[in-house]
Amino acid sequence: MTTISEQLDETVKAVRERVSASPKVGVILGSGLGPFADGIADLVKIPYGELPHLPTSAVVGHAGNLCFGRVGDVPVVCMQGRVHLYEGHPIASVVHAARTMARLGVSSVLVTNAAGGLDASWSPGDLMMVTDHLNLMGTNPLIGPNDAALGPRFPDMTTAYDPGLRDDLAAAAAEVGVSLRKGVYAGLLGPTYETPAEIRMLRALGAQAVGMSTVPEVIALRHMKVKVGALSCITNLAAGISATELDHSEVEETARAKRDDLARVLGAWITRAGKR
């Protein structure tokens, strides 16, 4: 059986046969947010299915491409969609694309997601800077033998969300005139939306948003010493707060409505992250 490092080498080799760019910043685009990648300069798009060890997603709103290009003067690689644990993929497969970006040499990764809001005073369409997370998924991408070629056995998560990248995000949002909330993201397995009792629990634990992604990728990236920043698009208010039944189409619709704001914030954020 091949190791994770060997699998990453095979993926990177396949990428290098298609593109020679050396990205500095990686971007993970969540539900309904993938179109940002279509607007980057000098775009080269590689479907996940054409690269070894990268699974494809069956979830609407996740196109499944690794996209290379530039945002301003910054060379970037974007994950246009992601796979999720609830789809039945092993956790090593869920984080393989993020690890591939790290192996390609990025120094920072900016993660986006669609999330449910836990504060009744918030509204669908709000953007939230992730300051920390709660891993309530019941698993961790580092379970099993540690691959020392990737990182240490016990990585520190004190600054899982890099303070410098958080400062850059606040400055980027202010520059383009987009208001930004701050909060803790709770990662749950899914695919069901949470019950009202679970939402009350999450609020008691100190979370402001909840979703079904991001946490495994952040852990895997920090293990590999890559700086991480994250931005949640609050696409709905959670169960017990929302007055309507929760539906994935609402997630997509709200994400679509915020694409312009997200693109402006991400563009300004990437410019700053590229200078680190």
PDB file of C-alpha atoms in Angstrom:
ATOM      1  CA  MET A   1       0.000   0.000   0.000  1.00  0.00           C
ATOM      2  CA  THR A   2       1.334   3.434  -0.914  1.00  0.00           C
ATOM      3  CA  THR A   3       1.810   6.088   1.761  1.00  0.00           C
ATOM      4  CA  ILE A   4       0.052   9.446   1.758  1.00  0.00           C
ATOM      5  CA  SER A   5       3.313  11.098   0.707  1.00  0.00           C
ATOM      6  CA  GLU A   6       3.670   8.713  -2.234  1.00  0.00           C
ATOM      7  CA  GLN A   7       0.079   9.370  -3.299  1.00  0.00           C
ATOM      8  CA  LEU A   8       0.692  13.108  -3.100  1.00  0.00           C
ATOM      9  CA  ASP A   9       3.802  12.716  -5.257  1.00  0.00           C
ATOM     10  CA  GLU A  10       1.714  10.894  -7.869  1.00  0.00           C
ATOM     11  CA  THR A  11      -0.954  13.603  -7.842  1.00  0.00           C
ATOM     12  CA  VAL A  12       1.601  16.405  -8.079  1.00  0.00           C
ATOM     13  CA  LYS A  13       3.413  14.623 -10.924  1.00  0.00           C
ATOM     14  CA  ALA A  14       0.134  14.436 -12.866  1.00  0.00           C
ATOM     15  CA  VAL A  15      -0.508  18.127 -12.206  1.00  0.00           C
ATOM     16  CA  ARG A  16       2.991  19.083 -13.378  1.00  0.00           C
ATOM     17  CA  GLU A  17       2.368  17.282 -16.662  1.00  0.00           C
ATOM     18  CA  ARG A  18      -0.505  19.720 -17.280  1.00  0.00           C
ATOM     19  CA  VAL A  19       0.657  22.996 -15.728  1.00  0.00           C
ATOM     20  CA  SER A  20       4.036  24.459 -14.778  1.00  0.00           C
ATOM     21  CA  ALA A  21       2.800  27.269 -12.530  1.00  0.00           C
ATOM     22  CA  SER A  22       4.045  27.468  -8.953  1.00  0.00           C
ATOM     23  CA  PRO A  23       1.107  28.764  -6.908  1.00  0.00           C
ATOM     24  CA  LYS A  24       1.743  30.816  -3.775  1.00  0.00           C
ATOM     25  CA  VAL A  25      -1.822  30.972  -2.424  1.00  0.00           C
ATOM     26  CA  GLY A  26      -4.422  28.211  -2.395  1.00  0.00           C
ATOM     27  CA  VAL A  27      -8.185  28.816  -2.286  1.00  0.00           C
ATOM     28  CA  ILE A  28     -10.864  26.280  -1.350  1.00  0.00           C
ATOM     29  CA  LEU A  29     -14.270  27.245  -2.742  1.00  0.00           C
ATOM     30  CA  GLY A  30     -17.337  25.886  -0.939  1.00  0.00           C
ATOM     31  CA  SER A  31     -20.971  25.263  -1.897  1.00  0.00           C
ATOM     32  CA  GLY A  32     -22.104  27.589  -4.667  1.00  0.00           C
ATOM     33  CA  LEU A  33     -18.883  29.630  -4.516  1.00  0.00           C
ATOM     34  CA  GLY A  34     -16.949  27.852  -7.270  1.00  0.00           C
ATOM     35  CA  PRO A  35     -17.534  30.464 -10.010  1.00  0.00           C
ATOM     36  CA  PHE A  36     -14.821  32.643  -8.441  1.00  0.00           C
ATOM     37  CA  ALA A  37     -12.239  30.321 -10.002  1.00  0.00           C
ATOM     38  CA  ASP A  38     -13.652  30.895 -13.492  1.00  0.00           C
ATOM     39  CA  GLY A  39     -12.685  34.556 -13.261  1.00  0.00           C
ATOM     40  CA  ILE A  40      -8.980  34.170 -12.472  1.00  0.00           C
ATOM     41  CA  ALA A  41      -6.451  35.190 -15.135  1.00  0.00           C
ATOM     42  CA  ASP A  42      -4.578  32.632 -17.274  1.00  0.00           C
ATOM     43  CA  LEU A  43      -6.973  29.917 -16.105  1.00  0.00           C
ATOM     44  CA  VAL A  44      -5.942  26.269 -16.468  1.00  0.00           C
ATOM     45  CA  LYS A  45      -8.607  23.866 -15.220  1.00  0.00           C
ATOM     46  CA  ILE A  46      -7.982  20.201 -14.376  1.00  0.00           C
ATOM     47  CA  PRO A  47     -10.976  18.022 -13.383  1.00  0.00           C
ATOM     48  CA  TYR A  48     -10.383  16.045 -10.202  1.00  0.00           C
ATOM     49  CA  GLY A  49     -11.297  12.874 -12.051  1.00  0.00           C
ATOM     50  CA  GLU A  50      -8.251  13.287 -14.302  1.00  0.00           C
ATOM     51  CA  LEU A  51      -5.815  13.294 -11.363  1.00  0.00           C
ATOM     52  CA  PRO A  52      -4.827  10.229  -9.322  1.00  0.00           C
ATOM     53  CA  HIS A  53      -6.237   9.907  -5.785  1.00  0.00           C
ATOM     54  CA  LEU A  54      -8.614  12.878  -6.106  1.00  0.00           C
ATOM     55  CA  PRO A  55     -12.263  11.812  -5.661  1.00  0.00           C
ATOM     56  CA  THR A  56     -15.093  13.744  -7.290  1.00  0.00           C
ATOM     57  CA  SER A  57     -18.114  15.187  -5.517  1.00  0.00           C
ATOM     58  CA  ALA A  58     -21.709  14.338  -6.331  1.00  0.00           C
ATOM     59  CA  VAL A  59     -23.015  17.363  -4.403  1.00  0.00           C
ATOM     60  CA  VAL A  60     -24.682  20.156  -6.391  1.00  0.00           C
ATOM     61  CA  GLY A  61     -22.556  23.314  -6.346  1.00  0.00           C
ATOM     62  CA  HIS A  62     -19.192  21.501  -6.259  1.00  0.00           C
ATOM     63  CA  ALA A  63     -17.824  21.390  -9.824  1.00  0.00           C
ATOM     64  CA  GLY A  64     -14.726  19.379  -8.959  1.00  0.00           C
ATOM     65  CA  ASN A  65     -11.781  21.085 -10.663  1.00  0.00           C
ATOM     66  CA  LEU A  66      -8.283  22.135  -9.670  1.00  0.00           C
ATOM     67  CA  CYS A  67      -7.846  25.594 -11.202  1.00  0.00           C
ATOM     68  CA  PHE A  68      -4.546  27.398 -11.753  1.00  0.00           C
ATOM     69  CA  GLY A  69      -4.017  31.037 -12.684  1.00  0.00           C
ATOM     70  CA  ARG A  70      -3.401  34.475 -11.237  1.00  0.00           C
ATOM     71  CA  VAL A  71      -5.261  36.992  -9.123  1.00  0.00           C
ATOM     72  CA  GLY A  72      -3.433  40.220  -9.860  1.00  0.00           C
ATOM     73  CA  ASP A  73       0.240  39.306  -9.570  1.00  0.00           C
ATOM     74  CA  VAL A  74      -0.367  36.384  -7.217  1.00  0.00           C
ATOM     75  CA  PRO A  75      -0.165  32.840  -8.659  1.00  0.00           C
ATOM     76  CA  VAL A  76      -3.027  30.798  -7.201  1.00  0.00           C
ATOM     77  CA  VAL A  77      -4.515  27.329  -7.213  1.00  0.00           C
ATOM     78  CA  CYS A  78      -8.225  26.983  -6.472  1.00  0.00           C
ATOM     79  CA  MET A  79     -10.219  23.939  -5.459  1.00  0.00           C
ATOM     80  CA  GLN A  80     -13.446  24.508  -7.359  1.00  0.00           C
ATOM     81  CA  GLY A  81     -15.616  22.486  -4.992  1.00  0.00           C
ATOM     82  CA  ARG A  82     -14.714  19.823  -2.433  1.00  0.00           C
ATOM     83  CA  VAL A  83     -15.737  16.342  -1.352  1.00  0.00           C
ATOM     84  CA  HIS A  84     -17.278  15.701   2.059  1.00  0.00           C
ATOM     85  CA  LEU A  85     -17.137  12.989   4.682  1.00  0.00           C
ATOM     86  CA  TYR A  86     -20.893  12.476   4.445  1.00  0.00           C
ATOM     87  CA  GLU A  87     -20.512  11.352   0.835  1.00  0.00           C
ATOM     88  CA  GLY A  88     -18.759   8.247   2.155  1.00  0.00           C
ATOM     89  CA  HIS A  89     -15.190   9.129   1.197  1.00  0.00           C
ATOM     90  CA  PRO A  90     -12.360   8.159   3.561  1.00  0.00           C
ATOM     91  CA  ILE A  91     -11.093  11.198   5.427  1.00  0.00           C
ATOM     92  CA  ALA A  92      -7.676  10.901   3.742  1.00  0.00           C
ATOM     93  CA  SER A  93      -9.452  11.352   0.399  1.00  0.00           C
ATOM     94  CA  VAL A  94     -11.457  14.310   1.710  1.00  0.00           C
ATOM     95  CA  VAL A  95      -8.256  16.238   2.499  1.00  0.00           C
ATOM     96  CA  HIS A  96      -6.130  14.977  -0.405  1.00  0.00           C
ATOM     97  CA  ALA A  97      -6.763  18.020  -2.617  1.00  0.00           C
ATOM     98  CA  ALA A  98      -5.846  20.390   0.227  1.00  0.00           C
ATOM     99  CA  ARG A  99      -2.685  18.391   0.889  1.00  0.00           C
ATOM    100  CA  THR A 100      -1.909  18.518  -2.833  1.00  0.00           C
ATOM    101  CA  MET A 101      -1.989  22.315  -2.744  1.00  0.00           C
ATOM    102  CA  ALA A 102       0.418  22.218   0.198  1.00  0.00           C
ATOM    103  CA  ARG A 103       2.727  19.833  -1.656  1.00  0.00           C
ATOM    104  CA  LEU A 104       2.610  22.186  -4.666  1.00  0.00           C
ATOM    105  CA  GLY A 105       4.237  24.799  -2.448  1.00  0.00           C
ATOM    106  CA  VAL A 106       1.509  27.239  -1.370  1.00  0.00           C
ATOM    107  CA  SER A 107       2.358  29.187   1.769  1.00  0.00           C
ATOM    108  CA  SER A 108      -1.232  30.139   2.617  1.00  0.00           C
ATOM    109  CA  VAL A 109      -4.659  28.642   1.939  1.00  0.00           C
ATOM    110  CA  LEU A 110      -7.888  30.627   2.104  1.00  0.00           C
ATOM    111  CA  VAL A 111     -10.868  28.387   2.841  1.00  0.00           C
ATOM    112  CA  THR A 112     -14.478  29.319   2.084  1.00  0.00           C
ATOM    113  CA  ASN A 113     -17.665  27.519   3.012  1.00  0.00           C
ATOM    114  CA  ALA A 114     -21.414  27.863   3.182  1.00  0.00           C
ATOM    115  CA  ALA A 115     -22.628  27.708   6.770  1.00  0.00           C
ATOM    116  CA  GLY A 116     -25.712  27.968   8.926  1.00  0.00           C
ATOM    117  CA  GLY A 117     -25.920  30.940  11.277  1.00  0.00           C
ATOM    118  CA  LEU A 118     -26.526  30.371  14.981  1.00  0.00           C
ATOM    119  CA  ASP A 119     -27.231  33.977  15.966  1.00  0.00           C
ATOM    120  CA  ALA A 120     -30.808  35.132  15.438  1.00  0.00           C
ATOM    121  CA  SER A 121     -29.593  38.694  14.826  1.00  0.00           C
ATOM    122  CA  TRP A 122     -27.599  37.575  11.764  1.00  0.00           C
ATOM    123  CA  SER A 123     -29.053  37.292   8.256  1.00  0.00           C
ATOM    124  CA  PRO A 124     -28.569  34.972   5.271  1.00  0.00           C
ATOM    125  CA  GLY A 125     -25.829  36.488   3.127  1.00  0.00           C
ATOM    126  CA  ASP A 126     -23.668  37.683   6.015  1.00  0.00           C
ATOM    127  CA  LEU A 127     -19.956  36.879   5.683  1.00  0.00           C
ATOM    128  CA  MET A 128     -18.113  35.592   8.759  1.00  0.00           C
ATOM    129  CA  MET A 129     -14.382  35.479   9.407  1.00  0.00           C
ATOM    130  CA  VAL A 130     -13.639  32.152  11.087  1.00  0.00           C
ATOM    131  CA  THR A 131     -11.576  32.764  14.225  1.00  0.00           C
ATOM    132  CA  ASP A 132     -11.534  29.157  15.486  1.00  0.00           C
ATOM    133  CA  HIS A 133     -13.389  25.878  15.124  1.00  0.00           C
ATOM    134  CA  LEU A 134     -15.018  23.030  17.014  1.00  0.00           C
ATOM    135  CA  ASN A 135     -14.274  19.600  15.544  1.00  0.00           C
ATOM    136  CA  LEU A 136     -17.506  17.680  16.203  1.00  0.00           C
ATOM    137  CA  MET A 137     -17.196  15.372  13.195  1.00  0.00           C
ATOM    138  CA  GLY A 138     -16.091  12.388  15.246  1.00  0.00           C
ATOM    139  CA  THR A 139     -12.881  11.898  13.286  1.00  0.00           C
ATOM    140  CA  ASN A 140      -9.605  13.570  12.351  1.00  0.00           C
ATOM    141  CA  PRO A 141      -7.457  13.340   9.192  1.00  0.00           C
ATOM    142  CA  LEU A 142      -4.382  12.592  11.315  1.00  0.00           C
ATOM    143  CA  ILE A 143      -5.768   9.367  12.839  1.00  0.00           C
ATOM    144  CA  GLY A 144      -3.468   6.412  12.159  1.00  0.00           C
ATOM    145  CA  PRO A 145       0.300   6.206  11.732  1.00  0.00           C
ATOM    146  CA  ASN A 146       1.861   9.644  11.413  1.00  0.00           C
ATOM    147  CA  ASP A 147       3.673  10.422   8.178  1.00  0.00           C
ATOM    148  CA  ALA A 148       6.620  12.476   9.424  1.00  0.00           C
ATOM    149  CA  ALA A 149       7.210  13.699   5.869  1.00  0.00           C
ATOM    150  CA  LEU A 150       3.980  15.689   6.203  1.00  0.00           C
ATOM    151  CA  GLY A 151       4.244  16.975   9.757  1.00  0.00           C
ATOM    152  CA  PRO A 152       4.548  16.169  13.471  1.00  0.00           C
ATOM    153  CA  ARG A 153       2.568  13.558  15.382  1.00  0.00           C
ATOM    154  CA  PHE A 154       0.921  16.179  17.616  1.00  0.00           C
ATOM    155  CA  PRO A 155       0.509  19.463  15.703  1.00  0.00           C
ATOM    156  CA  ASP A 156      -0.373  22.572  17.699  1.00  0.00           C
ATOM    157  CA  MET A 157      -3.745  24.110  16.775  1.00  0.00           C
ATOM    158  CA  THR A 158      -3.546  27.241  18.934  1.00  0.00           C
ATOM    159  CA  THR A 159      -3.479  29.428  15.823  1.00  0.00           C
ATOM    160  CA  ALA A 160      -5.309  27.121  13.414  1.00  0.00           C
ATOM    161  CA  TYR A 161      -6.610  30.298  11.744  1.00  0.00           C
ATOM    162  CA  ASP A 162      -3.559  32.464  11.212  1.00  0.00           C
ATOM    163  CA  PRO A 163      -3.732  35.886  12.937  1.00  0.00           C
ATOM    164  CA  GLY A 164      -1.958  37.576  10.034  1.00  0.00           C
ATOM    165  CA  LEU A 165      -4.390  36.182   7.477  1.00  0.00           C
ATOM    166  CA  ARG A 166      -7.274  37.218   9.709  1.00  0.00           C
ATOM    167  CA  ASP A 167      -5.885  40.771   9.770  1.00  0.00           C
ATOM    168  CA  ASP A 168      -5.561  40.615   5.980  1.00  0.00           C
ATOM    169  CA  LEU A 169      -9.188  39.500   5.662  1.00  0.00           C
ATOM    170  CA  ALA A 170     -10.458  42.324   7.856  1.00  0.00           C
ATOM    171  CA  ALA A 171      -8.429  44.831   5.820  1.00  0.00           C
ATOM    172  CA  ALA A 172      -9.580  43.329   2.519  1.00  0.00           C
ATOM    173  CA  ALA A 173     -13.255  43.492   3.495  1.00  0.00           C
ATOM    174  CA  ALA A 174     -12.881  47.095   4.645  1.00  0.00           C
ATOM    175  CA  GLU A 175     -11.112  48.004   1.395  1.00  0.00           C
ATOM    176  CA  VAL A 176     -13.986  46.757  -0.787  1.00  0.00           C
ATOM    177  CA  GLY A 177     -16.729  47.990   1.534  1.00  0.00           C
ATOM    178  CA  VAL A 178     -18.086  44.616   2.684  1.00  0.00           C
ATOM    179  CA  SER A 179     -19.080  44.160   6.314  1.00  0.00           C
ATOM    180  CA  LEU A 180     -17.642  41.148   8.092  1.00  0.00           C
ATOM    181  CA  ARG A 181     -18.744  39.229  11.148  1.00  0.00           C
ATOM    182  CA  LYS A 182     -16.419  37.087  13.276  1.00  0.00           C
ATOM    183  CA  GLY A 183     -17.014  33.769  14.965  1.00  0.00           C
ATOM    184  CA  VAL A 184     -16.314  30.125  15.692  1.00  0.00           C
ATOM    185  CA  TYR A 185     -17.238  27.486  13.090  1.00  0.00           C
ATOM    186  CA  ALA A 186     -18.601  24.147  14.319  1.00  0.00           C
ATOM    187  CA  GLY A 187     -17.896  21.255  11.953  1.00  0.00           C
ATOM    188  CA  LEU A 188     -20.439  18.400  12.043  1.00  0.00           C
ATOM    189  CA  LEU A 189     -20.573  15.264   9.943  1.00  0.00           C
ATOM    190  CA  GLY A 190     -23.941  15.749   8.212  1.00  0.00           C
ATOM    191  CA  PRO A 191     -25.629  15.212   5.816  1.00  0.00           C
ATOM    192  CA  THR A 192     -28.698  16.014   7.938  1.00  0.00           C
ATOM    193  CA  TYR A 193     -29.151  19.553   9.091  1.00  0.00           C
ATOM    194  CA  GLU A 194     -28.968  19.886  12.847  1.00  0.00           C
ATOM    195  CA  THR A 195     -31.916  19.579  15.226  1.00  0.00           C
ATOM    196  CA  PRO A 196     -32.989  22.594  17.300  1.00  0.00           C
ATOM    197  CA  ALA A 197     -31.527  20.847  20.372  1.00  0.00           C
ATOM    198  CA  GLU A 198     -28.183  20.426  18.609  1.00  0.00           C
ATOM    199  CA  ILE A 199     -28.229  24.099  17.656  1.00  0.00           C
ATOM    200  CA  ARG A 200     -28.829  25.067  21.279  1.00  0.00           C
ATOM    201  CA  MET A 201     -25.866  22.850  22.222  1.00  0.00           C
ATOM    202  CA  LEU A 202     -23.602  24.492  19.632  1.00  0.00           C
ATOM    203  CA  ARG A 203     -24.556  27.956  20.817  1.00  0.00           C
ATOM    204  CA  ALA A 204     -23.791  26.934  24.402  1.00  0.00           C
ATOM    205  CA  LEU A 205     -20.388  25.672  23.230  1.00  0.00           C
ATOM    206  CA  GLY A 206     -19.594  29.078  21.760  1.00  0.00           C
ATOM    207  CA  ALA A 207     -20.136  28.561  18.012  1.00  0.00           C
ATOM    208  CA  GLN A 208     -21.590  31.210  15.700  1.00  0.00           C
ATOM    209  CA  ALA A 209     -21.824  29.074  12.538  1.00  0.00           C
ATOM    210  CA  VAL A 210     -22.171  25.403  11.646  1.00  0.00           C
ATOM    211  CA  GLY A 211     -21.272  23.416   8.553  1.00  0.00           C
ATOM    212  CA  MET A 212     -20.152  20.052   7.184  1.00  0.00           C
ATOM    213  CA  SER A 213     -16.672  20.837   5.823  1.00  0.00           C
ATOM    214  CA  THR A 214     -13.528  22.933   6.403  1.00  0.00           C
ATOM    215  CA  VAL A 215     -12.341  21.418   9.707  1.00  0.00           C
ATOM    216  CA  PRO A 216     -10.571  18.335   8.214  1.00  0.00           C
ATOM    217  CA  GLU A 217      -8.885  20.495   5.565  1.00  0.00           C
ATOM    218  CA  VAL A 218      -7.671  23.028   8.140  1.00  0.00           C
ATOM    219  CA  ILE A 219      -6.228  20.276  10.344  1.00  0.00           C
ATOM    220  CA  ALA A 220      -4.434  18.640   7.390  1.00  0.00           C
ATOM    221  CA  LEU A 221      -3.015  21.969   6.198  1.00  0.00           C
ATOM    222  CA  ARG A 222      -1.809  23.026   9.633  1.00  0.00           C
ATOM    223  CA  HIS A 223      -0.163  19.606  10.007  1.00  0.00           C
ATOM    224  CA  MET A 224       1.834  20.519   6.895  1.00  0.00           C
ATOM    225  CA  LYS A 225       2.687  23.987   8.321  1.00  0.00           C
ATOM    226  CA  VAL A 226       0.546  25.902   5.816  1.00  0.00           C
ATOM    227  CA  LYS A 227      -1.095  29.100   7.092  1.00  0.00           C
ATOM    228  CA  VAL A 228      -4.884  29.054   6.927  1.00  0.00           C
ATOM    229  CA  GLY A 229      -7.624  31.675   6.876  1.00  0.00           C
ATOM    230  CA  ALA A 230     -11.338  30.946   6.478  1.00  0.00           C
ATOM    231  CA  LEU A 231     -14.474  32.788   5.437  1.00  0.00           C
ATOM    232  CA  SER A 232     -18.036  31.501   5.892  1.00  0.00           C
ATOM    233  CA  CYS A 233     -20.977  32.658   3.829  1.00  0.00           C
ATOM    234  CA  ILE A 234     -23.986  32.431   6.163  1.00  0.00           C
ATOM    235  CA  THR A 235     -26.494  30.981   3.710  1.00  0.00           C
ATOM    236  CA  ASN A 236     -29.301  30.227   6.167  1.00  0.00           C
ATOM    237  CA  LEU A 237     -30.235  30.525   9.814  1.00  0.00           C
ATOM    238  CA  ALA A 238     -30.082  27.184  11.615  1.00  0.00           C
ATOM    239  CA  ALA A 239     -32.908  24.950  12.858  1.00  0.00           C
ATOM    240  CA  GLY A 240     -34.958  26.512  15.612  1.00  0.00           C
ATOM    241  CA  ILE A 241     -33.913  29.990  14.439  1.00  0.00           C
ATOM    242  CA  SER A 242     -35.034  29.916  10.811  1.00  0.00           C
ATOM    243  CA  ALA A 243     -38.755  30.367  10.224  1.00  0.00           C
ATOM    244  CA  THR A 244     -38.660  28.090   7.177  1.00  0.00           C
ATOM    245  CA  GLU A 245     -37.669  24.489   6.492  1.00  0.00           C
ATOM    246  CA  LEU A 246     -33.982  24.127   5.649  1.00  0.00           C
ATOM    247  CA  ASP A 247     -33.146  23.202   2.065  1.00  0.00           C
ATOM    248  CA  HIS A 248     -29.875  22.948   0.117  1.00  0.00           C
ATOM    249  CA  SER A 249     -31.346  25.052  -2.700  1.00  0.00           C
ATOM    250  CA  GLU A 250     -31.486  27.952  -0.222  1.00  0.00           C
ATOM    251  CA  VAL A 251     -27.763  27.493   0.411  1.00  0.00           C
ATOM    252  CA  GLU A 252     -27.003  27.699  -3.301  1.00  0.00           C
ATOM    253  CA  GLU A 253     -29.319  30.652  -3.880  1.00  0.00           C
ATOM    254  CA  THR A 254     -27.808  32.726  -1.080  1.00  0.00           C
ATOM    255  CA  ALA A 255     -24.264  31.840  -2.146  1.00  0.00           C
ATOM    256  CA  ARG A 256     -25.073  32.948  -5.702  1.00  0.00           C
ATOM    257  CA  ALA A 257     -26.444  36.247  -4.415  1.00  0.00           C
ATOM    258  CA  LYS A 258     -23.208  36.934  -2.514  1.00  0.00           C
ATOM    259  CA  ARG A 259     -20.790  35.962  -5.303  1.00  0.00           C
ATOM    260  CA  ASP A 260     -19.887  39.530  -6.214  1.00  0.00           C
ATOM    261  CA  ASP A 261     -19.135  40.505  -2.614  1.00  0.00           C
ATOM    262  CA  LEU A 262     -17.211  37.269  -2.069  1.00  0.00           C
ATOM    263  CA  ALA A 263     -15.178  37.775  -5.244  1.00  0.00           C
ATOM    264  CA  ARG A 264     -14.191  41.303  -4.248  1.00  0.00           C
ATOM    265  CA  VAL A 265     -13.218  40.246  -0.733  1.00  0.00           C
ATOM    266  CA  LEU A 266     -11.296  37.192  -1.945  1.00  0.00           C
ATOM    267  CA  GLY A 267      -9.466  39.182  -4.604  1.00  0.00           C
ATOM    268  CA  ALA A 268      -8.317  41.794  -2.089  1.00  0.00           C
ATOM    269  CA  TRP A 269      -7.481  39.084   0.464  1.00  0.00           C
ATOM    270  CA  ILE A 270      -5.377  37.093  -2.012  1.00  0.00           C
ATOM    271  CA  THR A 271      -3.391  40.214  -2.908  1.00  0.00           C
ATOM    272  CA  ARG A 272      -2.468  40.639   0.741  1.00  0.00           C
ATOM    273  CA  ALA A 273      -1.848  36.950   1.434  1.00  0.00           C
ATOM    274  CA  GLY A 274       0.444  36.802  -1.590  1.00  0.00           C
ATOM    275  CA  LYS A 275       2.804  39.269   0.072  1.00  0.00           C
ATOM    276  CA  ARG A 276       3.348  37.064   3.132  1.00  0.00           C
TER     277      ARG A 276
END
